[in-house]
Short mmCIF file of C-alpha atoms in Angstrom, two decimals:
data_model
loop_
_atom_site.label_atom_id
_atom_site.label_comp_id
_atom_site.label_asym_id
_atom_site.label_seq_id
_atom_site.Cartn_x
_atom_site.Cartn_y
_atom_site.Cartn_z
CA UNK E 16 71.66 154.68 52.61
CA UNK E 17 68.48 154.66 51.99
CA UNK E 18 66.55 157.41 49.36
CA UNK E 19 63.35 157.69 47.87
CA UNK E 20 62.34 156.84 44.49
CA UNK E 21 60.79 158.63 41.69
CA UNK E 22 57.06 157.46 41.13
CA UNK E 23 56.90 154.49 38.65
CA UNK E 24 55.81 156.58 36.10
CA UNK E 25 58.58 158.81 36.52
CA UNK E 26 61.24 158.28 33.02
CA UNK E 27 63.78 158.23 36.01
CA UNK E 28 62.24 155.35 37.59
CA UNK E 29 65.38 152.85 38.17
CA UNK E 30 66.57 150.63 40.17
CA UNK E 31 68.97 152.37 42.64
CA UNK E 32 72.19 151.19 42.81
CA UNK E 33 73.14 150.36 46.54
CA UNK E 34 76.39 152.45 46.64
CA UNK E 35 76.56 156.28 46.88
CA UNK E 36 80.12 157.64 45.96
CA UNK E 37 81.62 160.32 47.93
CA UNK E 38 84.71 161.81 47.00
CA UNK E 39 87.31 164.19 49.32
CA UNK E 40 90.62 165.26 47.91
CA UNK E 41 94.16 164.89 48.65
CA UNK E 42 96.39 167.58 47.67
CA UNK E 43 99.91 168.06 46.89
CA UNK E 44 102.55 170.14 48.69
CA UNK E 45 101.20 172.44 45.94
CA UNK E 46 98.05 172.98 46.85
CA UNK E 47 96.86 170.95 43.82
CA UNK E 48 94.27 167.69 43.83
CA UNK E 49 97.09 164.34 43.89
CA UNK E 50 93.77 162.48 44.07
CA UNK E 51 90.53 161.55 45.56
CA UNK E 52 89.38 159.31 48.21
CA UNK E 53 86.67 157.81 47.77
CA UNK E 54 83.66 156.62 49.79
CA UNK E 55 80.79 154.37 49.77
CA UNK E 56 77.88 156.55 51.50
CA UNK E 57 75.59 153.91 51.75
CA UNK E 58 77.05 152.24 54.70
CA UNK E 59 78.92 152.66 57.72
CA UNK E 60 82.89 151.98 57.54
CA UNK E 61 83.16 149.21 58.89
CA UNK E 62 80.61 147.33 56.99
CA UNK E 63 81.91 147.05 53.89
CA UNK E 64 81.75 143.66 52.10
CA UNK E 65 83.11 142.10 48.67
CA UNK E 66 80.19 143.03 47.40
CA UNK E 67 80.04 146.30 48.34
CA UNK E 68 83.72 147.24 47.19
CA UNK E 69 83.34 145.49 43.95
CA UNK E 70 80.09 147.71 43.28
CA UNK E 71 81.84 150.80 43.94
CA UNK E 72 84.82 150.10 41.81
CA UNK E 73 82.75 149.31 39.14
CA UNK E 74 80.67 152.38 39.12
CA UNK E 75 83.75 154.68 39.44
CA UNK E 76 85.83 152.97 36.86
CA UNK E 77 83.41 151.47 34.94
CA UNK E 78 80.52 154.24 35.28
CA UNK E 79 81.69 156.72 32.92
CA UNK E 80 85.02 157.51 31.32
CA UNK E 81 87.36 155.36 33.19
CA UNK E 82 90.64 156.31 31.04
CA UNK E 83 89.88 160.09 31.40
CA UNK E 84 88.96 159.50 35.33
CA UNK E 85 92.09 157.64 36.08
CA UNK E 86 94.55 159.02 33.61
CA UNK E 87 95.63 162.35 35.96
CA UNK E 88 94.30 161.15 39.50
CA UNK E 89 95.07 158.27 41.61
CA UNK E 90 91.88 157.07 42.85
CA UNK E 91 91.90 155.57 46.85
CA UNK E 92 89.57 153.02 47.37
CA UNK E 93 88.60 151.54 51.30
CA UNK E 94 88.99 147.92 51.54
CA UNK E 95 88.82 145.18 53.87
CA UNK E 96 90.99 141.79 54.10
CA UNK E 97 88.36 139.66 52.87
CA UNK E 98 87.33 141.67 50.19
CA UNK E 99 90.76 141.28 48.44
CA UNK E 100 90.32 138.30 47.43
CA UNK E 101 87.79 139.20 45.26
CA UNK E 102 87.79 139.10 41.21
CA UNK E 103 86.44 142.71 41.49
CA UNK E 104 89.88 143.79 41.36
CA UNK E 105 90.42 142.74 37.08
CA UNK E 106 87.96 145.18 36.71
CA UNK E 107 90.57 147.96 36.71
CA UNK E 108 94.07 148.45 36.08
CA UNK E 109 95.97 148.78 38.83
CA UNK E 110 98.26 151.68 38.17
CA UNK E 111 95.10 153.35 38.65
CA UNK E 112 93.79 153.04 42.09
CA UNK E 113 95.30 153.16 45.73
CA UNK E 114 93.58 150.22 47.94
CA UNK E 115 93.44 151.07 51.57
CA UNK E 116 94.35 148.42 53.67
CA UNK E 117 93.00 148.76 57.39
CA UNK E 118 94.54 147.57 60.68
CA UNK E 119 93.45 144.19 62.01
CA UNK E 120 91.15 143.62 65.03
CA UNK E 121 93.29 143.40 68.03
CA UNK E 122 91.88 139.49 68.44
CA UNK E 123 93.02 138.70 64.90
CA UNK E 124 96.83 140.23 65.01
CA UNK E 125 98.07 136.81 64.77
CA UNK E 126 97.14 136.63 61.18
CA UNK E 127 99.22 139.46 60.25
CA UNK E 128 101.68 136.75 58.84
CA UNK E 129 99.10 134.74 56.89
CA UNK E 130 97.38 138.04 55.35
CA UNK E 131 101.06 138.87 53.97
CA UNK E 132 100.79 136.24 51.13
CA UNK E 133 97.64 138.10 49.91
CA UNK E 134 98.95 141.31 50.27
CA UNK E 135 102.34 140.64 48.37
CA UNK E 136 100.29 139.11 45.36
CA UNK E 137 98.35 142.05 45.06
CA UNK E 138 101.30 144.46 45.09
CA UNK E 139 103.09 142.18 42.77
CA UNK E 140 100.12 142.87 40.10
CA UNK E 141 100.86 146.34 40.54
CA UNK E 142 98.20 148.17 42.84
CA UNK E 143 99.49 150.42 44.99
CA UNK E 144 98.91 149.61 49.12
CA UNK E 145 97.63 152.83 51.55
CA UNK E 146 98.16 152.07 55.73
CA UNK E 147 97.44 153.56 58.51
CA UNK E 148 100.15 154.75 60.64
CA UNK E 149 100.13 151.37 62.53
CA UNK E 150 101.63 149.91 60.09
CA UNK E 151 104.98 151.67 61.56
CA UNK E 152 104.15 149.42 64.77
CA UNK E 153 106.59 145.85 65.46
CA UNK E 154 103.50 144.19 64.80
CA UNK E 155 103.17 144.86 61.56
CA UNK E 156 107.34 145.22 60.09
CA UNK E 157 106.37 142.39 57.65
CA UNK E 158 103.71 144.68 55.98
CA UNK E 159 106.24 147.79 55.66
CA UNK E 160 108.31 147.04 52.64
CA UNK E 161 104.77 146.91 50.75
CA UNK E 162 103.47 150.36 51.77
CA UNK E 163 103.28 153.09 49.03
CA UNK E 164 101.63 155.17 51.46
CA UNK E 165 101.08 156.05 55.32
CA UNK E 166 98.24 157.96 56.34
CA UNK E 167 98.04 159.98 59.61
CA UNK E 168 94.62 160.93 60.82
CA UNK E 169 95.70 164.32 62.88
CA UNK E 170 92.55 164.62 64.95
CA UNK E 171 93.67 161.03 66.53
CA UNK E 172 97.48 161.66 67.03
CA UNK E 173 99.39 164.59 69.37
CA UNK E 174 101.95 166.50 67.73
CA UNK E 175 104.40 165.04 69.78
CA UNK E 176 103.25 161.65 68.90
CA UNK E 177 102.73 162.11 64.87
CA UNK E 178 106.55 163.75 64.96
CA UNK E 179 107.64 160.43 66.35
CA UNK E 180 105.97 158.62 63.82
CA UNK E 181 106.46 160.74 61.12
CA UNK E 182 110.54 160.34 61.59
CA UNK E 183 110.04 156.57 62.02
CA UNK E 184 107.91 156.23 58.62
CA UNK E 185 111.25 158.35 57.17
CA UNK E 186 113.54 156.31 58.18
CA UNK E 187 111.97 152.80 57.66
CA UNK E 188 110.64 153.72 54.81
CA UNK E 189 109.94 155.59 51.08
CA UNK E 190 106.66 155.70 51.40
CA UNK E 191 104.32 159.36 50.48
CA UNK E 192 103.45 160.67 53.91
CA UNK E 193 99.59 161.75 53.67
CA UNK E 194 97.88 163.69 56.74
CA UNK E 195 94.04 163.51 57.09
CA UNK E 196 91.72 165.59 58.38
CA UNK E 197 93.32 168.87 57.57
CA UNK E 198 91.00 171.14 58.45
CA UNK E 199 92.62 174.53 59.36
CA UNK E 200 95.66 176.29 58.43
CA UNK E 201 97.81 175.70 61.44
CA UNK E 202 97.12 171.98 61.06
CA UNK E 203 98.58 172.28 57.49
CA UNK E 204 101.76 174.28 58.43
CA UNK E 205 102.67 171.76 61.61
CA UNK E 206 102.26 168.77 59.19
CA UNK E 207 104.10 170.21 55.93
CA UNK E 208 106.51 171.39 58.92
CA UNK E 209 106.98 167.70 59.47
CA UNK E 210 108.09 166.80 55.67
CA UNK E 211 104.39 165.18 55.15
CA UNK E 212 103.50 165.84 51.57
CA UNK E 213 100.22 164.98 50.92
CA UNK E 214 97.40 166.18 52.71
CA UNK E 215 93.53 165.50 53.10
CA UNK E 216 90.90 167.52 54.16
CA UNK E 217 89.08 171.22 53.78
CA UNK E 218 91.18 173.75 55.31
CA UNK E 219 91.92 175.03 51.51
CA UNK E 220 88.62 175.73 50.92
CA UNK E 221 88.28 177.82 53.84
CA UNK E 222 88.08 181.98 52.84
CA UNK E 223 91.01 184.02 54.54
CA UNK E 224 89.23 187.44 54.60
CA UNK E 225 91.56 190.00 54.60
CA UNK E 226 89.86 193.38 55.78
CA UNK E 227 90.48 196.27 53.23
CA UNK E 228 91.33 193.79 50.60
CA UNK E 229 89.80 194.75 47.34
CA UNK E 230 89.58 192.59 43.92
CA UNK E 231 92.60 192.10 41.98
CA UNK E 232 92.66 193.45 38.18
CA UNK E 233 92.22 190.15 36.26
CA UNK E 234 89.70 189.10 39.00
CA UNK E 235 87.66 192.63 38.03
CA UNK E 236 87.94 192.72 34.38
CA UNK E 237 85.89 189.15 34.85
CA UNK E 238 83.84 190.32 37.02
CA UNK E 239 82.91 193.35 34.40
CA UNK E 240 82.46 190.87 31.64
CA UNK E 241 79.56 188.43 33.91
CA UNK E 242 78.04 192.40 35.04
CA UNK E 243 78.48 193.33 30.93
CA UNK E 244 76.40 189.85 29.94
CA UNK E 245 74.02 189.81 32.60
CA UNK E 246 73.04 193.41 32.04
CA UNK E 247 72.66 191.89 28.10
CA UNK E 248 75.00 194.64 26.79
CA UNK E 249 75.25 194.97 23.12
CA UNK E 250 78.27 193.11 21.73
CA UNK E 251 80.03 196.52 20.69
CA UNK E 252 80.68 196.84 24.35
CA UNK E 253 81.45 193.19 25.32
CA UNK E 254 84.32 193.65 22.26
CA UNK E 255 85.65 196.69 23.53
CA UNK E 256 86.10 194.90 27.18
CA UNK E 257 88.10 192.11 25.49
CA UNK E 258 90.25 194.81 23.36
CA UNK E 259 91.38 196.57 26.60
CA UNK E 260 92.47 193.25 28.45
CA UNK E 261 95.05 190.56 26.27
CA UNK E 262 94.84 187.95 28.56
CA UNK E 263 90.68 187.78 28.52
CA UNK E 264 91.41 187.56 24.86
CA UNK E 265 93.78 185.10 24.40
CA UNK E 266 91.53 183.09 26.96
CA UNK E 267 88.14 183.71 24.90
CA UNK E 268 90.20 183.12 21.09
CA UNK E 269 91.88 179.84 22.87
CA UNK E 270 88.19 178.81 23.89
CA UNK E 271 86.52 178.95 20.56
CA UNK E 272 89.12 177.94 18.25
CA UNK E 273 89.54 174.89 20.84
CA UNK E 274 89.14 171.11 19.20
CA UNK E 275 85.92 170.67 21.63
CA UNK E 276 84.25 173.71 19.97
CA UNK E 277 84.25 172.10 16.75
CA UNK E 278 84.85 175.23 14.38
CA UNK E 279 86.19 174.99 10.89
CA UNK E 280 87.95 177.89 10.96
CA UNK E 281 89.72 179.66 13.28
CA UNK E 282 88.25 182.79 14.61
CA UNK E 283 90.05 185.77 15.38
CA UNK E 284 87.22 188.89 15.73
CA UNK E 285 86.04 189.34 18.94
CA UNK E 286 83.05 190.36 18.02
CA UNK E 287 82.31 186.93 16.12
CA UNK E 288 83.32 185.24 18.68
CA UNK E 289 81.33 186.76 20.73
CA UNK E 290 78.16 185.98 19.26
CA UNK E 291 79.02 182.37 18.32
CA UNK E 292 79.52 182.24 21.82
CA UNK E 293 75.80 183.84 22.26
CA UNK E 294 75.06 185.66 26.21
CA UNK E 295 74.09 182.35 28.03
CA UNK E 296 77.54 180.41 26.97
CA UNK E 297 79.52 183.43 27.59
CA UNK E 298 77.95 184.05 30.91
CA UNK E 299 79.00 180.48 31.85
CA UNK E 300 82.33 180.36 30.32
CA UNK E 301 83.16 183.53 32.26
CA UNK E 302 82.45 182.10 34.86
CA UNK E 303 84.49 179.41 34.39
CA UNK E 304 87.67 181.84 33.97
CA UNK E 305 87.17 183.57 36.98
CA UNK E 306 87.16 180.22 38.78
CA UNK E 307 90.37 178.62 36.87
CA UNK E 308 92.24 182.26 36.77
CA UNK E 309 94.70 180.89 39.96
CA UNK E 310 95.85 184.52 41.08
CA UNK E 311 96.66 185.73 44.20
CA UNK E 312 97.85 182.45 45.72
CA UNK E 313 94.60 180.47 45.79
CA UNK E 314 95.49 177.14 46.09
CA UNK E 315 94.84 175.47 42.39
CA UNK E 316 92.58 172.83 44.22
CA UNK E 317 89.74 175.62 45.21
CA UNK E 318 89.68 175.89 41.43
CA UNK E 319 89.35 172.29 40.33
CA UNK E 320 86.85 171.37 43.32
CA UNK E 321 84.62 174.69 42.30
CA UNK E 322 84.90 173.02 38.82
CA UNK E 323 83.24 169.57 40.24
CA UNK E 324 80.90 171.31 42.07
CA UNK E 325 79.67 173.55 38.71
CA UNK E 326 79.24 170.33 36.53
CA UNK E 327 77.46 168.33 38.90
CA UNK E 328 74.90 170.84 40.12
CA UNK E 329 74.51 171.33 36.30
CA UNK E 330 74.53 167.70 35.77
CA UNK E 331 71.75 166.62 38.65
CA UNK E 332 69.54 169.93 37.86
CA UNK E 333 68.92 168.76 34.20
CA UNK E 334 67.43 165.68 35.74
CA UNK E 335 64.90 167.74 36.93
CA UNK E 336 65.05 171.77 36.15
CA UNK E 337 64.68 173.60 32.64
CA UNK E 338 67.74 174.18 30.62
CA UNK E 339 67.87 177.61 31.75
CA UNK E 340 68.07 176.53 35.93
CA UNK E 341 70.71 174.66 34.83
CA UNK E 342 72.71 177.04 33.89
CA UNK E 343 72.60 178.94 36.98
CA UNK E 344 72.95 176.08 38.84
CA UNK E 345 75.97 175.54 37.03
CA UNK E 346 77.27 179.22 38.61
CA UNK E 347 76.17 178.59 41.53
CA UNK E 348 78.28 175.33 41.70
CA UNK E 349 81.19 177.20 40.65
CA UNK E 350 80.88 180.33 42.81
CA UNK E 351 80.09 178.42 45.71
CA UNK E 352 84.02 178.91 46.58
CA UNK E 353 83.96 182.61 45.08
CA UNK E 354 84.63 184.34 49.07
CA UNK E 355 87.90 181.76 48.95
CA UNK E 356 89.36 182.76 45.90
CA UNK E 357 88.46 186.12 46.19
CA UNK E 358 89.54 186.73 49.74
CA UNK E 359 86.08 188.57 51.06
CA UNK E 360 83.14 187.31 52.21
CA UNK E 361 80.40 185.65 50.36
CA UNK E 362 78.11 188.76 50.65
CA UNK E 363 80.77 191.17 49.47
CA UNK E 364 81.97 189.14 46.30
CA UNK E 365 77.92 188.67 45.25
CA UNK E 366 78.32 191.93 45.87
CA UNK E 367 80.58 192.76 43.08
CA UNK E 368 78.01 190.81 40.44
CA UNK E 369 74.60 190.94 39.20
CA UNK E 370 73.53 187.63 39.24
CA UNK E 371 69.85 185.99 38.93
CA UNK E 372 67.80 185.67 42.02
CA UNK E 373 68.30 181.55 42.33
CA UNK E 374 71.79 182.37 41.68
CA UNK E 375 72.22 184.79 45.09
CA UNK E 376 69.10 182.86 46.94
CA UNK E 377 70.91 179.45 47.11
CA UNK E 378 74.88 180.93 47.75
CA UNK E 379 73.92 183.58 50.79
CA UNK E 380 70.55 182.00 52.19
CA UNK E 381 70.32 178.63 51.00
CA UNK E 382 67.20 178.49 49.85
CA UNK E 383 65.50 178.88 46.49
CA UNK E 384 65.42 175.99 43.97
CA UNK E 385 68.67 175.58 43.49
CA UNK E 386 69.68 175.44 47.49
CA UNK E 387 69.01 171.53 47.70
CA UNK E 388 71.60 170.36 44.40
CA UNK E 389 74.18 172.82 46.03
CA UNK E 390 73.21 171.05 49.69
CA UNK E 391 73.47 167.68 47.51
CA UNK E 392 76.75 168.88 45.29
CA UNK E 393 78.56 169.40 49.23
CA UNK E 394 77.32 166.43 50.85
CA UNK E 395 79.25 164.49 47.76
CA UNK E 396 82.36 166.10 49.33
CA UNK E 397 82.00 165.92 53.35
CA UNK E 398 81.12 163.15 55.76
CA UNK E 399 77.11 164.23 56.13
CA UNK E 400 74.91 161.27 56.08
CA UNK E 401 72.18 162.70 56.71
CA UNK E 402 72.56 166.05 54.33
CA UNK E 403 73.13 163.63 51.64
CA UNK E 404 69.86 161.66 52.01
CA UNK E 405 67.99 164.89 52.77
CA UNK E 406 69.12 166.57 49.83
CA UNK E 407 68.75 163.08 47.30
CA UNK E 408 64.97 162.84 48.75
CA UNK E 409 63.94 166.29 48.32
CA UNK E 410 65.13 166.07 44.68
CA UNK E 411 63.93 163.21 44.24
CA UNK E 412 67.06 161.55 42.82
CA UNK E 413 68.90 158.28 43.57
CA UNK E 414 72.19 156.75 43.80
CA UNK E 415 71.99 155.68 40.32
CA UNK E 416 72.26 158.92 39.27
CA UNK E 417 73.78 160.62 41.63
CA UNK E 418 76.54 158.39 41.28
CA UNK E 419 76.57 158.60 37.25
CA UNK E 420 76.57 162.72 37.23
CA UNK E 421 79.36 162.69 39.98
CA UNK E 422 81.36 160.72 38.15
CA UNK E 423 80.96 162.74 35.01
CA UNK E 424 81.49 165.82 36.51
CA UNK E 425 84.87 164.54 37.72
CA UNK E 426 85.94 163.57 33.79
CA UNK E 427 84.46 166.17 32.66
CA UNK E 428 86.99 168.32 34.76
CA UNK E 429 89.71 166.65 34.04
CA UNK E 430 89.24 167.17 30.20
CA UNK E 431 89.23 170.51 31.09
CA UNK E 432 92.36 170.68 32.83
CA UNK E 433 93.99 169.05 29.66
#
């Protein structure tokens, strides 16, 4: 796809690389991220090459922190026949990535025996084979036995039909059952209904409001801290929040005594930590909380993907915003999902907070400076071509580093998880 490029004077003048990464997320029967699926942006499906897949394993194994990336998520990569034949694949290990194998053209079915020799040697080296639910078909019963999983897309099949399939896949097979394109709640409950136990697509994301509902107590005591530091309250009061609520204190004590804060010894005032922490940190790290605090029965995966988003808006805006933008581009990756986990619509949550103006601009009217990294951050996520190019030329920013801060933002969340 193409973008533009920064002015050859520009320090970010580089060449870009020619694969954008996209990323959606599979989740668990617990509403947690199994995975990602990802995508190379830069083309069209079906016009993927050796080339093309060996670039994009190499930029999301390679690209950053590789063991930190794969050591918690299984990563699914799009291939094609000829493309797995490639050396790309002793780039990686293969307990770390999913390779999903498509159907054959109708006019080439007859080679379904001769691409089985391929296919077996790669399993035998340990990757892990995706299908699509054809692979339940007669045609293909020599491919079964090497299927880890089955994918259903659900805006292709009927009920009646993905039942049938569903029960075949069962019964031929121990393969995880994973429904795409998930996109509303009924669509979840009729395929969990089914015994399918991996699912891809948005419809956790999606805010249930719930008229009348009002902000539960760990959610508000938060929510007091973020009004406390924006209002720059002196750290007397900050302390006294933190005495009246154990939990916020055994979060904010955990924090700073934490090996990645580096501190000699351990801290155990409130007040100190407090102002080691200083009113921009402790804005941010409040933040954080409120989006990691699962209460309420958000699904854990809001959480993590609000995560992403927060690093990666942080992560593209120091390319080209001051330290402080970043910041609040940081929030507004991470409150991006606040009407979700808080149950109420994005104007009523904002509601609850004082927030800077970019902050509020870019979440309720998309606009401000920080509107295009948030437009960028979702684009990352969903199927826009053209929202992704829009947002990477306005910035000013290509794949290169688009690809490099996406990447980072999904170690950098998994760190945090550990």
């Amino acid at each position: 796809m193409p973008v533009s490029k920064p002015p050859a004077s520009s320090p970010r003048d580089q060449a870009p690389l020619p694969v954008a990464v996209a990323r959606q997320a599979i989740l668990d029967a617990d509403r947690d991220v199994f995975g990602y699926e990802l995508f190379d942006r830069s083309m069209e499906m079906h016009q993927h090459s050796a080339a093309s897949d060996a670039q994009l394993l190499f930029n999301v194994l390679s690209g950053t922190d590789g063991e930190t990336l794969a050591g918690h998520k299984t990563f699914f990569i799009n291939c094609t026949h000829d493309s797995l034949a490639g050396g790309h694949l002793d780039l990686v290990a293969p307990e770390r990535v999913v390779l999903e194998i498509p159907p054959l053209p109708v006019s080439q079915v007859e080679q379904i025996q001769d691409r089985l020799c391929t296919l077996t040697e790669i399993h035998k080296r340990g990757f892990r084979l995706a299908f699509d639910y054809s692979i339940l078909t007669r045609s293909y019963e020599p491919w079964l036995s090497l299927a880890s999983f089955i994918k259903f897309d659900i805006s292709v099949l009927k009920p009646a039909s993905l039942d049938s399939f569903v029960k075949l896949a069962r019964s031929k097979t121990n393969a995880l059952l994973i429904a795409e394109k998930v996109e509303t709640m009924s669509q979840y409950q009729l395929v969990s209904g089914l015994g399918i136990s991996l699912f891809q697509g948005y419809w956790f994301a999606k805010p249930v409001i719930v008229q009348g509902h009002s902000v539960r107590p760990a959610q508000a005591t938060i929510l007091q801290l973020i009004n406390l530091v924006r209002k720059q309250a002196s750290t007397n009061d900050i302390e006294d929040l933190f005495k009246r609520d154990p939990t916020l204190s055994f979060n904010l004590l955990r924090f700073i005594n934490s090996a990645g804060f580096g501190m000699r010894t351990e801290v155990t005032s409130f007040k100190h930590a407090v102002m080691l922490l200083g009113l921009k940190r402790l804005f941010k790290w409040a933040a954080l909380l409120l989006t990691t605090s699962h209460t309420g029965g958000t699904p854990p995966a809001v959480g993590s993907t609000a995560v992403v988003r927060g690093r990666l808006m942080e992560l593209l805006a120091a390319e080209v915003l001051a330290a402080e933008e970043c910041d609040n581009a940081f929030v507004v990756g991470v409150f991006s999902l606040l009407d979700t986990m808080l149950g109420m619509t994005m104007d009523a949550a904002l509601a609850t907070l004082t927030l800077p103006a970019s902050v509020t601009d870019a979440l309720l009217h998309g606009s401000g400076p920080l509107a295009p990294f948030l437009a960028l951050t979702l684009a990352c996520e969903a199927g826009d071509d053209a929202a992704f190019a829009q947002a990477a030329h306005t910035l000013g920013l290509n794949s290169g580093q688009i690809n490099m801060a996406h990447l980072q933002a999904l170690s950098w969340a998994e760190t945090l998880g550990e």
